[in-house]
Amino acid sequence: MEATKINIQLNFNQVVDAVRQLSPAEKFKLNEIIWEDDFEIPKAHQELVLSRLEKGEKDPSRLLDWDEVSKNL
């Protein structure tokens, strides 16, 4: 089977409109394709998240309730 190369210029909103026309199964498959590319979370970001989790576990009183915080946004 011969491969066909298609080059179509679409702006972001046109891509979104096209994706909205897909079936749920097609959207799920597209999501898998988008995320199958390997990407790495930088070590510094990982350490920051782990540090914040540790601080929250050591002192739960420093944690804020999301419902309360979101009211002030």
PDB file of C-alpha atoms in Angstrom:
ATOM      1  CA  MET A   1       0.000   0.000   0.000  1.00  0.00           C
ATOM      2  CA  GLU A   2       1.446   3.345  -1.026  1.00  0.00           C
ATOM      3  CA  ALA A   3       1.577   6.069   1.603  1.00  0.00           C
ATOM      4  CA  THR A   4      -0.132   9.357   0.877  1.00  0.00           C
ATOM      5  CA  LYS A   5       1.265  12.592   2.206  1.00  0.00           C
ATOM      6  CA  ILE A   6      -1.304  15.251   2.987  1.00  0.00           C
ATOM      7  CA  ASN A   7      -0.341  18.751   4.058  1.00  0.00           C
ATOM      8  CA  ILE A   8      -3.351  20.799   5.138  1.00  0.00           C
ATOM      9  CA  GLN A   9      -2.947  24.128   6.846  1.00  0.00           C
ATOM     10  CA  LEU A  10      -5.495  24.574   9.617  1.00  0.00           C
ATOM     11  CA  ASN A  11      -5.573  27.021  12.468  1.00  0.00           C
ATOM     12  CA  PHE A  12      -6.062  25.733  15.998  1.00  0.00           C
ATOM     13  CA  ASN A  13      -9.814  26.440  16.052  1.00  0.00           C
ATOM     14  CA  GLN A  14     -10.277  24.480  12.830  1.00  0.00           C
ATOM     15  CA  VAL A  15      -8.440  21.520  14.361  1.00  0.00           C
ATOM     16  CA  VAL A  16     -10.664  21.724  17.448  1.00  0.00           C
ATOM     17  CA  ASP A  17     -13.775  21.820  15.242  1.00  0.00           C
ATOM     18  CA  ALA A  18     -12.557  18.735  13.348  1.00  0.00           C
ATOM     19  CA  VAL A  19     -11.811  16.841  16.573  1.00  0.00           C
ATOM     20  CA  ARG A  20     -15.289  17.645  17.919  1.00  0.00           C
ATOM     21  CA  GLN A  21     -16.743  15.764  14.951  1.00  0.00           C
ATOM     22  CA  LEU A  22     -14.973  12.536  15.917  1.00  0.00           C
ATOM     23  CA  SER A  23     -16.739   9.734  17.718  1.00  0.00           C
ATOM     24  CA  PRO A  24     -15.821   9.127  21.369  1.00  0.00           C
ATOM     25  CA  ALA A  25     -13.774   6.072  20.316  1.00  0.00           C
ATOM     26  CA  GLU A  26     -11.889   8.131  17.723  1.00  0.00           C
ATOM     27  CA  LYS A  27     -11.220  10.887  20.270  1.00  0.00           C
ATOM     28  CA  PHE A  28      -9.851   8.293  22.680  1.00  0.00           C
ATOM     29  CA  LYS A  29      -7.548   6.871  20.006  1.00  0.00           C
ATOM     30  CA  LEU A  30      -6.385  10.380  19.051  1.00  0.00           C
ATOM     31  CA  ASN A  31      -5.629  11.092  22.696  1.00  0.00           C
ATOM     32  CA  GLU A  32      -3.499   7.943  22.878  1.00  0.00           C
ATOM     33  CA  ILE A  33      -1.625   8.974  19.734  1.00  0.00           C
ATOM     34  CA  ILE A  34      -0.971  12.470  21.068  1.00  0.00           C
ATOM     35  CA  TRP A  35       0.396  11.184  24.389  1.00  0.00           C
ATOM     36  CA  GLU A  36       2.397   8.233  23.036  1.00  0.00           C
ATOM     37  CA  ASP A  37       5.385  10.466  22.386  1.00  0.00           C
ATOM     38  CA  ASP A  38       7.849  10.098  25.208  1.00  0.00           C
ATOM     39  CA  PHE A  39       8.436  13.151  27.291  1.00  0.00           C
ATOM     40  CA  GLU A  40      10.336  13.576  30.491  1.00  0.00           C
ATOM     41  CA  ILE A  41       9.429  15.610  33.522  1.00  0.00           C
ATOM     42  CA  PRO A  42      12.542  17.539  34.524  1.00  0.00           C
ATOM     43  CA  LYS A  43      14.247  16.190  37.660  1.00  0.00           C
ATOM     44  CA  ALA A  44      13.919  19.597  39.368  1.00  0.00           C
ATOM     45  CA  HIS A  45      10.127  19.531  38.845  1.00  0.00           C
ATOM     46  CA  GLN A  46       9.883  16.000  40.220  1.00  0.00           C
ATOM     47  CA  GLU A  47      11.876  17.000  43.298  1.00  0.00           C
ATOM     48  CA  LEU A  48       9.703  20.067  43.857  1.00  0.00           C
ATOM     49  CA  VAL A  49       6.495  18.016  43.770  1.00  0.00           C
ATOM     50  CA  LEU A  50       7.927  15.351  46.078  1.00  0.00           C
ATOM     51  CA  SER A  51       9.101  18.045  48.489  1.00  0.00           C
ATOM     52  CA  ARG A  52       5.650  19.633  48.598  1.00  0.00           C
ATOM     53  CA  LEU A  53       3.985  16.257  49.152  1.00  0.00           C
ATOM     54  CA  GLU A  54       6.368  15.531  52.011  1.00  0.00           C
ATOM     55  CA  LYS A  55       5.677  18.923  53.631  1.00  0.00           C
ATOM     56  CA  GLY A  56       1.929  18.295  53.387  1.00  0.00           C
ATOM     57  CA  GLU A  57       2.259  14.875  54.977  1.00  0.00           C
ATOM     58  CA  LYS A  58       4.376  16.243  57.826  1.00  0.00           C
ATOM     59  CA  ASP A  59       2.027  19.163  58.534  1.00  0.00           C
ATOM     60  CA  PRO A  60      -1.492  18.670  57.110  1.00  0.00           C
ATOM     61  CA  SER A  61      -2.619  21.937  58.704  1.00  0.00           C
ATOM     62  CA  ARG A  62      -0.680  23.832  56.022  1.00  0.00           C
ATOM     63  CA  LEU A  63      -2.899  22.363  53.297  1.00  0.00           C
ATOM     64  CA  LEU A  64      -5.779  24.419  51.950  1.00  0.00           C
ATOM     65  CA  ASP A  65      -9.232  23.177  51.028  1.00  0.00           C
ATOM     66  CA  TRP A  66      -9.709  23.524  47.260  1.00  0.00           C
ATOM     67  CA  ASP A  67     -13.381  24.570  47.568  1.00  0.00           C
ATOM     68  CA  GLU A  68     -12.379  27.445  49.849  1.00  0.00           C
ATOM     69  CA  VAL A  69      -9.429  28.481  47.707  1.00  0.00           C
ATOM     70  CA  SER A  70     -11.449  28.409  44.485  1.00  0.00           C
ATOM     71  CA  LYS A  71     -14.003  30.842  45.952  1.00  0.00           C
ATOM     72  CA  ASN A  72     -11.260  33.460  46.195  1.00  0.00           C
ATOM     73  CA  LEU A  73     -10.056  33.078  42.621  1.00  0.00           C
TER      74      LEU A  73
END
